CSV table of C-alpha atoms in Angstrom, one decimal:
chain,number,residue,atom,x,y,z
Q,1,VAL,CA,2.5,-16.2,-18.1
Q,2,ASN,CA,5.0,-13.3,-18.3
Q,3,ASN,CA,2.4,-10.8,-17.3
Q,4,LEU,CA,2.6,-11.5,-13.6
Q,5,GLY,CA,5.6,-9.7,-12.4
Q,6,TYR,CA,4.0,-6.6,-11.1
Q,7,GLY,CA,0.6,-8.1,-10.2
Q,8,ALA,CA,2.1,-10.8,-8.0
Q,9,THR,CA,4.4,-8.4,-6.2
Q,10,LEU,CA,1.7,-5.9,-5.6
Q,11,ALA,CA,-0.7,-8.6,-4.3
Q,12,SER,CA,1.9,-9.7,-1.7
Q,13,PHE,CA,3.3,-6.3,-0.7
Q,14,GLY,CA,0.1,-4.5,-0.9
Q,15,SER,CA,-1.9,-6.8,1.4
Q,16,PHE,CA,1.0,-6.9,3.8
Q,17,SER,CA,1.2,-3.1,4.0
Q,18,ALA,CA,-2.6,-2.7,4.4
Q,19,LEU,CA,-2.8,-5.2,7.1
Q,20,TYR,CA,0.3,-3.9,8.9
Q,21,PHE,CA,-0.8,-0.3,9.0
Q,22,VAL,CA,-4.3,-1.1,10.1
Q,23,SER,CA,-3.0,-3.1,13.1
Q,24,TYR,CA,-0.1,-0.8,13.8
Q,25,GLU,CA,-2.3,2.4,13.9
Q,26,LYS,CA,-5.0,0.6,15.8
Q,27,MET,CA,-2.6,-0.4,18.6
Q,28,LYS,CA,-1.1,3.1,18.8
Q,29,TYR,CA,-4.7,4.5,19.0
Q,30,TRP,CA,-5.6,2.1,21.8
Q,31,THR,CA,-2.5,3.3,23.7
Q,32,ARG,CA,-3.4,6.9,23.2
Q,33,GLN,CA,-6.9,6.2,24.3
Q,34,TYR,CA,-5.6,4.4,27.4
Q,35,LEU,CA,-3.2,7.2,28.4
Q,36,ALA,CA,-5.5,10.2,27.6
Q,37,VAL,CA,-7.2,11.9,30.5
Q,38,SER,CA,-10.1,13.0,28.4
Q,39,PRO,CA,-11.4,12.0,25.0
Q,40,GLU,CA,-10.4,15.4,23.6
Q,41,GLU,CA,-6.8,14.8,24.5
Q,42,GLU,CA,-6.6,11.5,22.6
Q,43,SER,CA,-5.0,12.8,19.4
Q,44,TYR,CA,-2.4,14.8,21.3
Q,45,VAL,CA,-0.9,12.1,23.5
Q,46,ASP,CA,2.5,10.9,22.5
Q,47,VAL,CA,2.8,7.1,22.2
Q,48,PRO,CA,5.7,6.0,24.5
Q,49,PHE,CA,8.7,4.5,22.7
Q,50,PRO,CA,8.3,0.9,24.1
Q,51,MET,CA,4.7,0.9,22.9
Q,52,VAL,CA,5.7,2.0,19.4
Q,53,VAL,CA,8.2,-0.9,19.3
Q,54,PHE,CA,5.6,-3.4,20.6
Q,55,SER,CA,2.8,-2.2,18.2
Q,56,SER,CA,5.2,-2.4,15.3
Q,57,ALA,CA,6.5,-5.8,16.1
Q,58,SER,CA,3.2,-7.4,16.7
Q,59,ALA,CA,1.6,-5.8,13.7
Q,60,GLY,CA,4.6,-6.8,11.5
Q,61,ALA,CA,4.5,-10.4,12.8
Q,62,LEU,CA,0.8,-10.8,12.2
Q,63,ALA,CA,0.8,-9.2,8.7
Q,64,SER,CA,3.9,-11.1,7.5
Q,65,TRP,CA,2.6,-14.4,8.7
Q,66,VAL,CA,-0.9,-13.9,7.1
Q,67,THR,CA,0.5,-12.8,3.8
Q,68,SER,CA,3.2,-15.5,3.6
Q,69,PRO,CA,1.5,-17.7,1.0
Q,70,LEU,CA,1.2,-14.8,-1.4
Q,71,ASP,CA,4.9,-14.0,-0.9
Q,72,MET,CA,5.9,-17.6,-1.6
Q,73,ALA,CA,3.8,-17.6,-4.8
Q,74,LYS,CA,5.4,-14.4,-5.9
Q,75,LEU,CA,8.9,-15.8,-5.3
Q,76,ARG,CA,8.2,-19.0,-7.2
Q,77,LEU,CA,6.7,-17.1,-10.1
Q,78,GLN,CA,9.8,-14.9,-10.2
Q,79,VAL,CA,12.2,-17.9,-10.2
Q,80,GLN,CA,10.0,-19.6,-12.9
Q,81,ARG,CA,10.2,-16.5,-15.1
Q,82,GLY,CA,14.0,-16.6,-14.9
Q,83,ASN,CA,14.0,-20.2,-15.8
Q,84,LEU,CA,11.7,-19.8,-18.8
Q,85,ALA,CA,13.8,-16.9,-20.1
Q,86,GLU,CA,17.0,-18.9,-19.9
Q,87,ASN,CA,15.6,-22.0,-21.6
Q,88,PRO,CA,13.2,-20.8,-24.2
Q,89,GLY,CA,11.1,-23.6,-25.6
Q,90,GLN,CA,12.5,-26.3,-23.3
Q,91,ALA,CA,10.5,-25.9,-20.1
Q,92,THR,CA,6.8,-25.3,-19.9
Q,93,PRO,CA,5.7,-23.2,-16.9
Q,94,MET,CA,4.6,-25.1,-13.8
Q,95,TYR,CA,2.4,-22.2,-12.5
Q,96,ARG,CA,0.1,-20.1,-14.6
Q,97,GLY,CA,-0.2,-17.4,-11.9
Q,98,VAL,CA,-0.6,-16.6,-8.2
Q,99,VAL,CA,-3.9,-18.4,-7.8
Q,100,ASP,CA,-2.7,-21.4,-9.7
Q,101,CYS,CA,0.5,-21.6,-7.7
Q,102,LEU,CA,-1.4,-21.4,-4.4
Q,103,GLN,CA,-3.8,-24.2,-5.5
Q,104,LEU,CA,-1.1,-26.5,-6.7
Q,105,THR,CA,1.0,-25.9,-3.5
Q,106,TYR,CA,-2.1,-26.6,-1.4
Q,107,ARG,CA,-2.9,-29.8,-3.3
Q,108,GLU,CA,0.7,-31.0,-2.9
Q,109,GLY,CA,1.6,-29.9,0.6
Q,110,GLY,CA,-1.6,-28.7,2.3
Q,111,MET,CA,-1.5,-25.7,4.7
Q,112,LYS,CA,2.0,-26.6,5.6
Q,113,GLY,CA,3.0,-26.2,2.0
Q,114,LEU,CA,1.3,-22.9,1.7
Q,115,PHE,CA,3.1,-21.5,4.8
Q,116,ARG,CA,6.5,-22.8,3.8
Q,117,GLY,CA,9.1,-20.3,4.9
Q,118,ALA,CA,6.5,-18.4,7.0
Q,119,GLY,CA,8.5,-18.7,10.2
Q,120,ALA,CA,11.5,-17.2,8.5
Q,121,ARG,CA,9.4,-14.5,7.0
Q,122,VAL,CA,8.1,-13.5,10.4
Q,123,LEU,CA,11.6,-13.7,11.8
Q,124,HIS,CA,12.8,-11.3,9.1
Q,125,PHE,CA,9.9,-8.9,8.9
Q,126,THR,CA,9.3,-8.4,12.6
Q,127,PRO,CA,12.7,-6.9,13.3
Q,128,ALA,CA,12.9,-5.3,9.8
Q,129,ILE,CA,9.7,-3.3,10.1
Q,130,THR,CA,10.2,-2.6,13.8
Q,131,ILE,CA,13.6,-1.1,13.2
Q,132,THR,CA,12.3,0.8,10.2
Q,133,MET,CA,9.3,2.2,11.9
Q,134,THR,CA,10.9,3.1,15.3
Q,135,PHE,CA,13.9,4.6,13.5
Q,136,TYR,CA,11.6,6.5,11.2
Q,137,GLU,CA,9.4,7.9,13.9
Q,138,THR,CA,12.4,8.9,16.0
Q,139,CYS,CA,14.3,10.5,13.1
Q,140,ARG,CA,11.5,12.5,11.8
Q,141,THR,CA,10.5,13.8,15.2
Q,142,PHE,CA,14.1,14.7,15.9
Q,143,LEU,CA,14.6,16.4,12.5
Q,144,ALA,CA,11.3,18.2,12.6
Q,145,LYS,CA,12.2,19.6,16.1
Q,146,SER,CA,15.7,20.7,15.0
Q,147,MET,CA,14.4,22.2,11.8
Q,148,ASN,CA,11.7,24.2,13.6
Q,149,ALA,CA,14.3,25.4,16.2
Q,150,GLY,CA,16.7,26.5,13.4
K,1,MET,CA,-9.3,21.6,8.2
K,2,GLY,CA,-7.7,24.1,5.9
K,3,GLY,CA,-4.3,25.6,5.4
K,4,GLY,CA,-2.9,25.1,8.8
K,5,GLN,CA,-2.9,21.3,8.7
K,6,ASN,CA,-1.6,21.3,5.1
K,7,ASN,CA,1.4,23.4,6.0
K,8,GLU,CA,2.2,21.0,8.8
K,9,ALA,CA,2.0,18.0,6.5
K,10,TYR,CA,4.3,19.6,4.0
K,11,SER,CA,6.9,20.9,6.5
K,12,MET,CA,7.2,17.3,7.6
K,13,MET,CA,8.2,16.1,4.1
K,14,ILE,CA,12.0,16.5,4.5
K,15,PRO,CA,12.1,15.0,8.0
K,16,ASN,CA,10.0,12.1,6.7
K,17,ALA,CA,12.2,11.5,3.7
K,18,LEU,CA,15.5,11.6,5.7
K,19,GLY,CA,14.1,9.6,8.5
K,20,SER,CA,12.8,6.9,6.2
K,21,ALA,CA,16.0,6.7,4.3
K,22,THR,CA,18.1,6.1,7.4
K,23,ALA,CA,15.5,3.7,8.8
K,24,GLY,CA,15.5,1.6,5.6
K,25,ILE,CA,19.3,1.2,5.5
K,26,VAL,CA,19.8,0.5,9.2
K,27,SER,CA,17.0,-2.1,9.2
K,28,ARG,CA,18.2,-3.9,6.1
K,29,LEU,CA,21.8,-4.1,7.5
K,30,PHE,CA,20.6,-6.2,10.3
K,31,THR,CA,17.8,-8.2,8.8
K,32,HIS,CA,18.9,-9.1,5.3
K,33,PRO,CA,20.3,-12.5,6.2
K,34,LEU,CA,16.9,-13.5,7.6
K,35,ASP,CA,15.4,-12.4,4.3
K,36,THR,CA,17.8,-14.7,2.5
K,37,ALA,CA,16.8,-17.6,4.7
K,38,LYS,CA,13.1,-16.9,3.9
K,39,ALA,CA,13.7,-16.8,0.2
K,40,ARG,CA,15.7,-20.0,0.2
K,41,LEU,CA,13.0,-21.9,2.2
K,42,GLN,CA,10.3,-20.7,-0.1
K,43,ALA,CA,12.1,-21.7,-3.2
K,44,VAL,CA,12.6,-25.4,-2.3
K,45,TYR,CA,10.1,-28.3,-1.9
K,46,ASN,CA,9.8,-30.8,0.9
K,47,ASP,CA,8.3,-33.7,-1.0
K,48,ALA,CA,10.0,-33.4,-4.4
K,49,PRO,CA,12.9,-35.4,-5.6
K,50,SER,CA,15.5,-33.0,-7.0
K,51,THR,CA,15.0,-34.0,-10.6
K,52,THR,CA,13.6,-32.4,-13.7
K,53,SER,CA,9.9,-33.1,-13.9
K,54,LYS,CA,8.1,-34.1,-17.1
K,55,THR,CA,7.3,-30.5,-17.8
K,56,GLY,CA,11.0,-29.8,-18.0
K,57,TYR,CA,10.9,-28.1,-14.7
K,58,THR,CA,13.4,-28.6,-11.9
K,59,LYS,CA,12.1,-28.9,-8.4
K,60,THR,CA,14.7,-28.6,-5.7
K,61,ARG,CA,14.5,-30.8,-2.7
K,62,ASN,CA,14.6,-29.1,0.7
K,63,PRO,CA,18.1,-29.3,2.2
K,64,TYR,CA,17.2,-27.2,5.3
K,65,ARG,CA,15.8,-28.0,8.7
K,66,GLY,CA,14.6,-24.5,9.3
K,67,PRO,CA,15.5,-20.8,9.1
K,68,LEU,CA,18.5,-21.0,11.5
K,69,ASP,CA,19.8,-24.0,9.6
K,70,VAL,CA,19.7,-21.9,6.4
K,71,LEU,CA,21.8,-19.2,8.1
K,72,VAL,CA,24.3,-21.7,9.4
K,73,GLN,CA,24.7,-23.7,6.1
K,74,THR,CA,24.9,-20.6,4.0
K,75,ALA,CA,27.5,-19.0,6.2
K,76,ARG,CA,29.5,-22.2,6.2
K,77,THR,CA,29.6,-22.8,2.5
K,78,GLU,CA,29.3,-19.3,1.0
K,79,GLY,CA,30.5,-17.1,3.9
K,80,LEU,CA,29.1,-13.8,4.9
K,81,ALA,CA,28.6,-12.7,1.3
K,82,GLY,CA,26.2,-15.6,0.8
K,83,LEU,CA,23.9,-14.2,3.5
K,84,TYR,CA,24.0,-10.7,1.9
K,85,ARG,CA,23.2,-11.7,-1.7
K,86,GLY,CA,21.1,-9.0,-3.4
K,87,PHE,CA,22.0,-6.5,-0.7
K,88,GLY,CA,23.3,-4.0,-3.3
K,89,ALA,CA,20.0,-3.9,-5.1
K,90,VAL,CA,18.2,-3.4,-1.8
K,91,ILE,CA,20.4,-0.5,-0.7
K,92,VAL,CA,20.6,1.3,-4.1
K,93,GLY,CA,17.0,0.8,-5.2
K,94,GLY,CA,15.3,-0.1,-2.0
K,95,THR,CA,16.3,3.0,0.0
K,96,PRO,CA,14.6,5.5,-2.3
K,97,GLY,CA,11.8,2.9,-2.4
K,98,THR,CA,11.4,3.1,1.4
K,99,VAL,CA,11.4,6.9,1.2
K,100,LEU,CA,8.7,6.9,-1.4
K,101,TYR,CA,6.8,4.3,0.6
K,102,LEU,CA,6.7,6.0,3.9
K,103,CYS,CA,6.2,9.5,2.4
K,104,SER,CA,3.3,8.5,0.3
K,105,TYR,CA,1.8,6.6,3.2
K,106,GLU,CA,1.9,9.8,5.4
K,107,LEU,CA,0.6,11.9,2.6
K,108,ALA,CA,-2.3,9.5,1.7
K,109,LYS,CA,-3.2,9.1,5.4
K,110,ASP,CA,-3.3,12.9,5.9
K,111,ARG,CA,-5.4,13.5,2.8
K,112,LEU,CA,-7.8,10.6,3.5
K,113,THR,CA,-8.2,11.5,7.2
K,114,GLU,CA,-8.9,15.1,6.3
K,115,GLU,CA,-11.5,14.1,3.7
K,116,TRP,CA,-13.1,11.6,6.1
K,117,GLU,CA,-13.3,14.0,9.0
K,118,SER,CA,-14.7,16.9,7.0
K,119,ARG,CA,-17.4,14.6,5.7
K,120,THR,CA,-18.4,12.9,9.0
K,121,HIS,CA,-17.6,15.8,11.3
K,122,LEU,CA,-16.2,13.3,13.7
K,123,GLN,CA,-12.7,12.2,14.7
K,124,LEU,CA,-11.4,9.4,12.5
K,125,GLU,CA,-11.4,6.7,15.1
K,126,GLN,CA,-14.8,7.7,16.6
K,127,SER,CA,-16.5,7.2,13.2
K,128,GLY,CA,-14.7,3.9,12.5
K,129,GLY,CA,-12.9,5.5,9.6
K,130,ASP,CA,-9.4,4.4,10.7
K,131,PHE,CA,-9.7,0.9,9.3
K,132,PHE,CA,-10.6,2.2,5.9
K,133,VAL,CA,-8.1,5.1,5.9
K,134,HIS,CA,-5.1,3.0,7.1
K,135,PHE,CA,-5.9,0.1,4.8
K,136,ALA,CA,-6.2,2.3,1.8
K,137,SER,CA,-3.1,4.3,2.6
K,138,GLY,CA,-1.0,1.2,2.9
K,139,MET,CA,-2.3,-0.1,-0.4
K,140,ILE,CA,-1.7,3.3,-2.1
K,141,ALA,CA,1.8,3.6,-0.7
K,142,GLU,CA,2.7,0.2,-1.9
K,143,SER,CA,1.3,0.7,-5.4
K,144,ILE,CA,3.4,3.9,-5.7
K,145,CYS,CA,6.7,2.5,-4.4
K,146,CYS,CA,6.4,-0.7,-6.3
K,147,VAL,CA,7.8,1.2,-9.3
K,148,LEU,CA,11.1,0.8,-7.4
K,149,TYR,CA,10.4,-2.2,-5.3
K,150,VAL,CA,9.4,-4.6,-8.1
K,151,PRO,CA,12.8,-4.6,-10.0
K,152,VAL,CA,14.7,-4.5,-6.7
K,153,ASP,CA,12.7,-7.5,-5.5
K,154,VAL,CA,13.2,-9.5,-8.7
K,155,VAL,CA,16.9,-9.0,-8.6
K,156,LYS,CA,17.1,-9.6,-4.9
K,157,GLU,CA,15.1,-12.8,-4.8
K,158,ARG,CA,16.9,-14.3,-7.8
K,159,MET,CA,20.3,-13.5,-6.3
K,160,GLN,CA,19.2,-15.0,-3.0
K,161,VAL,CA,18.0,-18.3,-4.3
K,162,GLN,CA,20.3,-19.0,-7.3
K,163,ARG,CA,22.7,-21.2,-5.3
K,164,VAL,CA,19.9,-23.4,-4.0
K,165,THR,CA,18.0,-23.8,-7.3
K,166,ASP,CA,21.3,-24.4,-9.2
K,167,GLN,CA,21.3,-21.5,-11.6
K,168,ASN,CA,24.3,-19.5,-10.9
K,169,LEU,CA,23.6,-16.8,-13.5
K,170,TYR,CA,24.2,-13.6,-11.7
K,171,LYS,CA,27.4,-12.3,-10.2
K,172,SER,CA,26.2,-9.1,-8.7
K,173,SER,CA,23.0,-7.1,-8.3
K,174,TRP,CA,24.0,-4.8,-11.1
K,175,GLY,CA,25.0,-7.7,-13.4
K,176,ALA,CA,21.7,-9.4,-12.6
K,177,LEU,CA,19.7,-6.3,-13.5
K,178,LYS,CA,21.5,-6.1,-16.8
K,179,HIS,CA,21.1,-9.8,-17.5
K,180,ILE,CA,17.4,-9.8,-16.7
K,181,SER,CA,16.7,-6.7,-18.7
K,182,ARG,CA,18.6,-8.2,-21.6
K,183,THR,CA,16.9,-11.7,-21.6
K,184,GLU,CA,13.4,-10.7,-20.3
K,185,GLY,CA,13.3,-6.9,-21.1
K,186,MET,CA,12.7,-4.3,-18.5
K,187,SER,CA,9.2,-4.2,-19.7
K,188,GLY,CA,8.9,-7.9,-18.7
K,189,ILE,CA,9.6,-6.9,-15.1
K,190,TYR,CA,7.0,-4.2,-15.1
K,191,ARG,CA,4.3,-5.9,-17.2
K,192,GLY,CA,1.2,-6.3,-15.0
K,193,THR,CA,-2.4,-6.9,-15.4
K,194,GLN,CA,-4.4,-4.2,-17.0
K,195,LEU,CA,-6.3,-3.4,-13.8
K,196,CYS,CA,-3.2,-3.1,-11.8
K,197,LEU,CA,-1.4,-0.8,-14.2
K,198,SER,CA,-4.3,1.5,-14.7
K,199,SER,CA,-4.7,1.9,-11.0
K,200,ILE,CA,-1.0,2.7,-10.6
K,201,GLU,CA,-1.1,5.2,-13.5
K,202,LEU,CA,-4.0,6.9,-11.9
K,203,LEU,CA,-2.2,7.2,-8.6
K,204,LEU,CA,1.1,8.2,-10.2
K,205,SER,CA,-0.5,10.9,-12.2
K,206,TYR,CA,-2.2,12.0,-9.1
K,207,ALA,CA,0.6,12.0,-6.6
K,208,PRO,CA,2.7,14.9,-8.1
K,209,LEU,CA,-0.5,16.9,-8.4
K,210,LEU,CA,-1.0,16.5,-4.7
K,211,LEU,CA,2.6,17.5,-4.0
K,212,LEU,CA,2.5,20.5,-6.2
K,213,THR,CA,-0.8,22.1,-5.4
K,214,GLY,CA,-1.4,21.0,-1.8
K,215,ARG,CA,-5.0,21.2,-2.7
K,216,SER,CA,-7.7,18.8,-1.7
K,217,PRO,CA,-8.4,16.4,-4.5
K,218,PRO,CA,-11.9,16.0,-6.0
K,219,SER,CA,-13.5,13.9,-3.4
K,220,HIS,CA,-15.0,11.4,-5.9
K,221,LEU,CA,-11.5,10.2,-6.7
K,222,LEU,CA,-10.7,9.3,-3.1
K,223,LEU,CA,-14.0,8.1,-1.6
């Protein structure tokens, strides 16, 4: 039961990241494709700032919503681990792992149960990843330019 | 696809690192309360009476109507500090985590794109390689930075939900980390499935190699 700290976190974070970057890069590519005069120019077109924001926000919303059940399972397992450590011998674990937690939650609360907190997760992740990515892209471009100039 | 592109990727390392650090802090400053709302909603149950079940396990009944209600109730009863529980862990551990995350994403993307294009002799998107490359790079980046993210996440989420689930054990992020490592052991936080660990070890042993040599990896490792 204790063995799930890393696995659960990676299952939730990893699938979020993979999904996020696939959609984010795809949307940026579509923008470049649309703006490019010829196919050869596609990789040289700069994606306009509003489109970076839009791509990041929609990719973040999608990825965080889809992976929300995994994130909930991860949180419940983490809380459970803390409980077990505080009361050794008194409590038996409710969940055996990520899959077990998802199954039990589905049985008790259906899809609504699985997506508990999903709205809040989307509300958090969409601005979080959008601010991170746009700040990151802007900062690195700025720093790279000033370093090359200096 | 030789030296020229490599040099470009490596000269971007410092801008990437500084950019991602700033980005991580600014973003968290604004969005941490919403993360607290999420954590609290996920920790409680709609249907459960707030009692100890026969397995000796406490299910907490949902006291909230939605994300906004969490923010309002928390601010009212615990003040601003309530909304920013676990923030210390996120800034101290999460910032280097974000740097590691975005830098390894860029590095993995560059390497995989190079490898893919040199094999197919086509641009990444034209040969349909973008899905694979971006999916894999996201996964790789996450498995590397999870070294920092996992302990940060454990501390953060426990701090965020402890008032709701009635276990006020931790006073501060640092105190929580000490408490958890004492009662559960740091190894407890990191213990994962065999498969998971071995893949991380492989990536970890490989990442510094990439950074140091700047050489293309043996292709069988990546594709």
